[in-house]
JSON list of C-alpha atoms in Angstrom, two decimals:
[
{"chain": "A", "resi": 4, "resn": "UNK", "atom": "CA", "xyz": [-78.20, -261.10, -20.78]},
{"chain": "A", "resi": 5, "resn": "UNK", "atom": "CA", "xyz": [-78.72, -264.95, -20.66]},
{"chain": "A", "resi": 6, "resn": "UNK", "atom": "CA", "xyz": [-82.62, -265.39, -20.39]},
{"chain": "A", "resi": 7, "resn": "UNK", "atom": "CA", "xyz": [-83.97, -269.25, -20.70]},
{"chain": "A", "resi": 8, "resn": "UNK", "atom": "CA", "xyz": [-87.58, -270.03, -21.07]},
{"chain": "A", "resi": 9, "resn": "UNK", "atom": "CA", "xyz": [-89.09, -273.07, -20.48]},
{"chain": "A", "resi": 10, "resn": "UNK", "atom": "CA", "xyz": [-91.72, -272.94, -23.09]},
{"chain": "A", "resi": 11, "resn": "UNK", "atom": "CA", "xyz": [-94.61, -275.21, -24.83]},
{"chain": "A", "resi": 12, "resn": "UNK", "atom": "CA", "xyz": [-95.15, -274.13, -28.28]},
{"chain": "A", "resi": 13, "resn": "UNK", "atom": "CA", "xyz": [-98.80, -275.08, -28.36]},
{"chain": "A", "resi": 14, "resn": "UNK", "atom": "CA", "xyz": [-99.65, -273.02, -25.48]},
{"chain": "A", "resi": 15, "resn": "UNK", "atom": "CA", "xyz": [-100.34, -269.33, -26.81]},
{"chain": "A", "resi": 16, "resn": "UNK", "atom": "CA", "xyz": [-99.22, -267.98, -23.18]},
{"chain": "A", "resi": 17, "resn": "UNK", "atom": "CA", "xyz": [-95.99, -269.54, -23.79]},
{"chain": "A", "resi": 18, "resn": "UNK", "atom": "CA", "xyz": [-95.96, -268.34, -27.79]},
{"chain": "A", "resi": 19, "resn": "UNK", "atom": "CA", "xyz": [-96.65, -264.22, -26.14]},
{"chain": "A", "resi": 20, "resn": "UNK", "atom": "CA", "xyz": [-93.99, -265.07, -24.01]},
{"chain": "A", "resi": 21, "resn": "UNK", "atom": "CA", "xyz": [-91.24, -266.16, -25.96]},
{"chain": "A", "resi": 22, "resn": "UNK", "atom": "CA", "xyz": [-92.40, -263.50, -28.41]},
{"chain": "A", "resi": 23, "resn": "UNK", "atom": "CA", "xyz": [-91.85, -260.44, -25.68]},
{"chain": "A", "resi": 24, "resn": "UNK", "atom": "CA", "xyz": [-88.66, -261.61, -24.91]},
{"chain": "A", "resi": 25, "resn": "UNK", "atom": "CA", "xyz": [-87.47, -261.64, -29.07]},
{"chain": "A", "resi": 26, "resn": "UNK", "atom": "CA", "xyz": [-89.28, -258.18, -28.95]},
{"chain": "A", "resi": 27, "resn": "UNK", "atom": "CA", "xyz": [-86.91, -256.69, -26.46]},
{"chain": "A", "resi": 28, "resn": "UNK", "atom": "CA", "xyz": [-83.76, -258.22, -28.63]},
{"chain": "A", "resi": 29, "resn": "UNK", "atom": "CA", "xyz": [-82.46, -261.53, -26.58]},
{"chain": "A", "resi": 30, "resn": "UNK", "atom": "CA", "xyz": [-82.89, -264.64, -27.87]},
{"chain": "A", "resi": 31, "resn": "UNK", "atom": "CA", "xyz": [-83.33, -266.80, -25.01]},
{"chain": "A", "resi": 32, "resn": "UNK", "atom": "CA", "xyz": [-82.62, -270.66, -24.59]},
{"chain": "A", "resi": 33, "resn": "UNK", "atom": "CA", "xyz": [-85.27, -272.44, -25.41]},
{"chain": "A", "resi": 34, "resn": "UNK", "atom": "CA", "xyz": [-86.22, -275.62, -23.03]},
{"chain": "A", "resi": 35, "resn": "UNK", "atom": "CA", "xyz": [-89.56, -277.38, -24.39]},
{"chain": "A", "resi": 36, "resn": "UNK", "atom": "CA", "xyz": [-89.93, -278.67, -21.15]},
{"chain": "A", "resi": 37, "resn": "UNK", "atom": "CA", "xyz": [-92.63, -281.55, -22.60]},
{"chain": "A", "resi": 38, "resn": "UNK", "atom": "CA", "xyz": [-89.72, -283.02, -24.87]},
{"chain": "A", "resi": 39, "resn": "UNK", "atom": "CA", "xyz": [-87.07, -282.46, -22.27]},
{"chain": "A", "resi": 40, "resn": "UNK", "atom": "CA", "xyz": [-88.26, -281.95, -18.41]},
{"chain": "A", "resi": 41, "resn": "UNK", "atom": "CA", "xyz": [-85.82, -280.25, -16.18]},
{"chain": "A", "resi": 42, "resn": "UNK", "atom": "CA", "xyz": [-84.08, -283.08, -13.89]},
{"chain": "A", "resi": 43, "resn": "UNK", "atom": "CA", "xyz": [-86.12, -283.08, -10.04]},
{"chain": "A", "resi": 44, "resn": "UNK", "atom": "CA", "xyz": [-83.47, -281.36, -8.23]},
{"chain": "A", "resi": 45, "resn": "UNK", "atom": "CA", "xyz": [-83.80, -278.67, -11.26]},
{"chain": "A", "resi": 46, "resn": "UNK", "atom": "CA", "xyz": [-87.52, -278.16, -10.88]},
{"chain": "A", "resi": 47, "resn": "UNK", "atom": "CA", "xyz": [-86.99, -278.06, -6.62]},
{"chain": "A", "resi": 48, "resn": "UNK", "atom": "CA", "xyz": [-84.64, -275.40, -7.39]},
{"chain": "A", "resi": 49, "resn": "UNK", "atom": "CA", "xyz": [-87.05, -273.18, -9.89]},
{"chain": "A", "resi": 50, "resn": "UNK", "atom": "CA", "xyz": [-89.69, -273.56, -7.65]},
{"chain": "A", "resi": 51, "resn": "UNK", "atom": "CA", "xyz": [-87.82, -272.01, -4.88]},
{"chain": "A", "resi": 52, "resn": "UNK", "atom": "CA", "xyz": [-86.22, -269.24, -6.75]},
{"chain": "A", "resi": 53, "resn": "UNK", "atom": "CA", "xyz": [-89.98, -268.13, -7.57]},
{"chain": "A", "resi": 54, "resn": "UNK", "atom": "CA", "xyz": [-90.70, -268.37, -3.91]},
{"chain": "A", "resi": 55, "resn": "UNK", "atom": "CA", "xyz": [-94.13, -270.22, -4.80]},
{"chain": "A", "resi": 56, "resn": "UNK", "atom": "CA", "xyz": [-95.01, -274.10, -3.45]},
{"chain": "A", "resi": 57, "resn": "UNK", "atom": "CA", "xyz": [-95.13, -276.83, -5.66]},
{"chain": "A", "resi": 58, "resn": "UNK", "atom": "CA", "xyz": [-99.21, -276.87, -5.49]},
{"chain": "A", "resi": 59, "resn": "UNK", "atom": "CA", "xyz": [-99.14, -273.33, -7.06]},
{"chain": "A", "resi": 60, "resn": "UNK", "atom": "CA", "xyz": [-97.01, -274.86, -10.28]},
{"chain": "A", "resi": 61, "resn": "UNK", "atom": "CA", "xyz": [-99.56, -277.59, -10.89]},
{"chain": "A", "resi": 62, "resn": "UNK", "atom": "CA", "xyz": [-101.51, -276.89, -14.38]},
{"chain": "A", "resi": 63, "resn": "UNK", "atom": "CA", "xyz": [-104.86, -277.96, -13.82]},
{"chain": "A", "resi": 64, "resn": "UNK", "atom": "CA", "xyz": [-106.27, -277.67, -17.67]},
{"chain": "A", "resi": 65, "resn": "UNK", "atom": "CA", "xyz": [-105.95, -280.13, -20.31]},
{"chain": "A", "resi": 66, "resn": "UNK", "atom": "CA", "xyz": [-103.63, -282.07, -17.98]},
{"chain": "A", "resi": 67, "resn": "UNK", "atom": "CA", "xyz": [-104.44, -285.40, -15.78]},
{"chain": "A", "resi": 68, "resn": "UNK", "atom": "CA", "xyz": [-105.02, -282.91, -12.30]},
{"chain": "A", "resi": 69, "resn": "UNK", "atom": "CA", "xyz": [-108.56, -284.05, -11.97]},
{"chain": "A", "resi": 70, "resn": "UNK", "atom": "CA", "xyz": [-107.53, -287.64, -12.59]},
{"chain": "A", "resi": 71, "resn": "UNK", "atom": "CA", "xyz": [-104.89, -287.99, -10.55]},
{"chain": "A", "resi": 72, "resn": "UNK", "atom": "CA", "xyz": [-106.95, -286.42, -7.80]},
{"chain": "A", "resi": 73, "resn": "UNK", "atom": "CA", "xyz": [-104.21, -283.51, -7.43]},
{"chain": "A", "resi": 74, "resn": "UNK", "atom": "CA", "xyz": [-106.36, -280.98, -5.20]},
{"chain": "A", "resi": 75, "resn": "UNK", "atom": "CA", "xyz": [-106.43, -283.47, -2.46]},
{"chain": "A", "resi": 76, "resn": "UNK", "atom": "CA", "xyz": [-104.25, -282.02, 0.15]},
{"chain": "A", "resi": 77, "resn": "UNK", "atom": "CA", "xyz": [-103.63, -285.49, 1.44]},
{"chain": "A", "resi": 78, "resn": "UNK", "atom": "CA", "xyz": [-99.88, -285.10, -1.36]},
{"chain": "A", "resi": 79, "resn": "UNK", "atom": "CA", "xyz": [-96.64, -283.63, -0.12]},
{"chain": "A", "resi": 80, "resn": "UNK", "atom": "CA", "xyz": [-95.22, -281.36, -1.99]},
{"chain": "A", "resi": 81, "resn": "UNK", "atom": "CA", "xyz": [-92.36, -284.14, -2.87]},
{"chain": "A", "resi": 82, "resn": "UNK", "atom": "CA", "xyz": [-95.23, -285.94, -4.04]},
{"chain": "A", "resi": 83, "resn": "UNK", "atom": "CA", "xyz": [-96.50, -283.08, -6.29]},
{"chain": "A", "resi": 84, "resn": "UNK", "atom": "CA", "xyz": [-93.03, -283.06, -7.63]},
{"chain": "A", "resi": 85, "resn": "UNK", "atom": "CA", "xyz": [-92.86, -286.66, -8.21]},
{"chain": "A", "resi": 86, "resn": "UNK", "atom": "CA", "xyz": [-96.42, -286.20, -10.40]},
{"chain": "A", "resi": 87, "resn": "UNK", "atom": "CA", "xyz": [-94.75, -283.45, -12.43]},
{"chain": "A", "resi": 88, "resn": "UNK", "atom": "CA", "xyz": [-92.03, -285.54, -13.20]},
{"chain": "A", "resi": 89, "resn": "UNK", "atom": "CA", "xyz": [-93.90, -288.22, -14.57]},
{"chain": "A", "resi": 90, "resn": "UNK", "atom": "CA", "xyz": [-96.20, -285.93, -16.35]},
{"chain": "A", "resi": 91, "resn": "UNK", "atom": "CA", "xyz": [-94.76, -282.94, -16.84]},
{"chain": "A", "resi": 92, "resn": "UNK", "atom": "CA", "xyz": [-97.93, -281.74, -18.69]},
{"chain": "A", "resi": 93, "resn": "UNK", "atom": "CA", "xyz": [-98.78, -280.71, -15.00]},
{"chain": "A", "resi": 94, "resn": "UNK", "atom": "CA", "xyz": [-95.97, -278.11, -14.71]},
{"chain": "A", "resi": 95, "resn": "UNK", "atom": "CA", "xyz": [-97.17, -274.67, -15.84]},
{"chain": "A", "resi": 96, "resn": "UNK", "atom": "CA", "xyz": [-96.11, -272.90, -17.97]},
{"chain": "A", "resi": 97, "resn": "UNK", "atom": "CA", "xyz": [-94.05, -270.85, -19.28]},
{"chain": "A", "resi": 98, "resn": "UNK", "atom": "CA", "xyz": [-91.12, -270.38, -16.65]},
{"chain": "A", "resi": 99, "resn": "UNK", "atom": "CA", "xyz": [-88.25, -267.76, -17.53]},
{"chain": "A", "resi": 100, "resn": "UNK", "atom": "CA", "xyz": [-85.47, -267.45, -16.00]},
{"chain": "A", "resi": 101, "resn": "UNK", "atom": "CA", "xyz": [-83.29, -264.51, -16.40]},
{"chain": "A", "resi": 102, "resn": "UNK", "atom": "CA", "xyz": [-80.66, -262.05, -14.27]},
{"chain": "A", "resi": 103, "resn": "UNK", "atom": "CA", "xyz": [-83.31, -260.50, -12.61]},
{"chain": "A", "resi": 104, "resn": "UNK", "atom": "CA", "xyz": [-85.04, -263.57, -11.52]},
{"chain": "A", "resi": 105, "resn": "UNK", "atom": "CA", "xyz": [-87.37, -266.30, -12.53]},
{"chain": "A", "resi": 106, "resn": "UNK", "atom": "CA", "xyz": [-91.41, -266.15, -12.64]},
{"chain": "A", "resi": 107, "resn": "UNK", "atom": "CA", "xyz": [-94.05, -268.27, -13.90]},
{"chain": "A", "resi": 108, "resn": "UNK", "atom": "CA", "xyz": [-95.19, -265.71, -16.72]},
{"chain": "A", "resi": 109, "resn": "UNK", "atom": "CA", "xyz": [-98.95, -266.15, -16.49]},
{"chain": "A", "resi": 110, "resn": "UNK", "atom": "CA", "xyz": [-99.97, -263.88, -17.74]},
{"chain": "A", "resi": 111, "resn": "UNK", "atom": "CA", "xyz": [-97.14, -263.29, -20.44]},
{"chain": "A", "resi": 112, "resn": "UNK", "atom": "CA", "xyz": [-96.69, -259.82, -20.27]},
{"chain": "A", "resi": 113, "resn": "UNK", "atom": "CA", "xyz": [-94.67, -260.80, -16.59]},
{"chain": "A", "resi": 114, "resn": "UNK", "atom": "CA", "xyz": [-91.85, -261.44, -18.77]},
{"chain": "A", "resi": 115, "resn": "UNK", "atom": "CA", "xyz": [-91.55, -257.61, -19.06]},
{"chain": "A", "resi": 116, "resn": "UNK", "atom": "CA", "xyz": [-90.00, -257.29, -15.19]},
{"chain": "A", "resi": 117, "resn": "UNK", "atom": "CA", "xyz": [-87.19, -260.25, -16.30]},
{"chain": "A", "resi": 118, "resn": "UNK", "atom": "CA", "xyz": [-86.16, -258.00, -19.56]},
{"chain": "A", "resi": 119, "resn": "UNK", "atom": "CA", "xyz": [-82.67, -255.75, -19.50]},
{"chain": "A", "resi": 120, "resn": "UNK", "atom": "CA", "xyz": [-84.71, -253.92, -22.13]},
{"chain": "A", "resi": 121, "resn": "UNK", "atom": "CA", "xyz": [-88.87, -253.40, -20.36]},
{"chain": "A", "resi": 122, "resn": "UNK", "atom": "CA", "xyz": [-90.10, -251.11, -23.17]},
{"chain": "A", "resi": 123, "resn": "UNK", "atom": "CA", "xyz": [-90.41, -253.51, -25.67]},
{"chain": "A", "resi": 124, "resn": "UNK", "atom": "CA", "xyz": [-92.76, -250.82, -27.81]},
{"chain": "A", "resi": 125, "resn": "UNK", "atom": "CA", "xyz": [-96.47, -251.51, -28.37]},
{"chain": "A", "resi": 126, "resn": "UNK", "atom": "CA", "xyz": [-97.03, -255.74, -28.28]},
{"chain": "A", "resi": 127, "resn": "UNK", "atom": "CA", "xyz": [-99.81, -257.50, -29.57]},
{"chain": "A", "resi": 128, "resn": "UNK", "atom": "CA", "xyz": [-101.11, -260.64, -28.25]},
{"chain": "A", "resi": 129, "resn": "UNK", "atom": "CA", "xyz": [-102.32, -263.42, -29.93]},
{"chain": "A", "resi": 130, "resn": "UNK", "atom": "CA", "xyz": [-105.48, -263.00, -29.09]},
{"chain": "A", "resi": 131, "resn": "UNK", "atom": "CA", "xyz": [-105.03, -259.32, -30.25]},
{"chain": "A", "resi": 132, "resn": "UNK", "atom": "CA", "xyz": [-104.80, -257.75, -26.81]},
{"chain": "A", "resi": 133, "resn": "UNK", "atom": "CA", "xyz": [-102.53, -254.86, -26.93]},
{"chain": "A", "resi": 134, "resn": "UNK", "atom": "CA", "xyz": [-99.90, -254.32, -24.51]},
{"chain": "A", "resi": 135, "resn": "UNK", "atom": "CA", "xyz": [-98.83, -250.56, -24.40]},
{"chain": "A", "resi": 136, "resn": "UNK", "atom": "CA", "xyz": [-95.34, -249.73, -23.49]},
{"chain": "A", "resi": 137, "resn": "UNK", "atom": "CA", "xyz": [-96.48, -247.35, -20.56]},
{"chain": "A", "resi": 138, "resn": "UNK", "atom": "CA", "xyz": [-98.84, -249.08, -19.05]},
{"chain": "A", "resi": 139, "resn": "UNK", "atom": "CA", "xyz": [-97.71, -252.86, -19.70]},
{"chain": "A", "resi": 140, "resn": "UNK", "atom": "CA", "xyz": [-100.73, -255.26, -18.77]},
{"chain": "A", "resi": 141, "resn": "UNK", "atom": "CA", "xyz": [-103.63, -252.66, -20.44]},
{"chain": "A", "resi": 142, "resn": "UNK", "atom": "CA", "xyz": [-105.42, -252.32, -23.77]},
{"chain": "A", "resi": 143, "resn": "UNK", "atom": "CA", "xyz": [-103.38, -249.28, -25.50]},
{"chain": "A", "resi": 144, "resn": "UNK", "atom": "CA", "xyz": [-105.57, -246.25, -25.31]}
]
């Protein structure tokens, strides 16, 4: 299975991510989207495969959203996309695309529904949350 992530290595979302997908035995393309933005017609195109707007793709935290005054509804959503291509710091993060779809995995254990192989055993998080193979998204009882 051909599984590409569009990934930021300083973001420890991204770094679960990415680490899930190893976990289940792929080794996915990696895209480090801040070196290497996907062309416009690229990001249209992931954006409507997730079925979500460009306003719900916009990263608001550590990125120029405030300063750019981003939450103003007065920008089209080709004008959101324009901003993310200049600063693609604003596109969230991480994306993965795989056979069975593509999702902004946020939280990171979303990867799981995009794996040919779901029951990746017991996962730990960076932050040391523990994802259980059963119940994927809970503390492991």
């Amino acid at each position: 299975m051909t599984i590409t992530i569009y990934h930021n290595p300083d973001c420890g979302t991204s770094r679960n991510t990415l680490a899930m997908i190893r976990q289940s035995g792929e080794e996915p393309e990696i895209v480090e989207y801040l070196k290497n933005p996907p062309p416009r017609d690229k990001l249209i195109s992931l954006i409507a495969t997730m079925g979500i707007t460009p306003r719900a793709l916009l990263r608001q935290k550590d990125t120029p959203y405030v300063g750019l005054n981003l939450a103003n509804p007065k920008w089209s959503d080709d004008d959101l996309i324009d901003f993310m291509m200049a600063h693609p710091i604003l596109i969230n993060r991480p994306i993965v695309v795989s056979p069975k779809g593509v999702k902004l995995c946020r939280p990171s254990e979303t990867v799981l529904g995009l794996l040919a192989v779901a029951d990746i055993g017991q996962f730990v998080k960076e932050d040391g949350q523990v994802i259980s193979p059963k119940r994927p998204g809970r503390h492991a009882e």
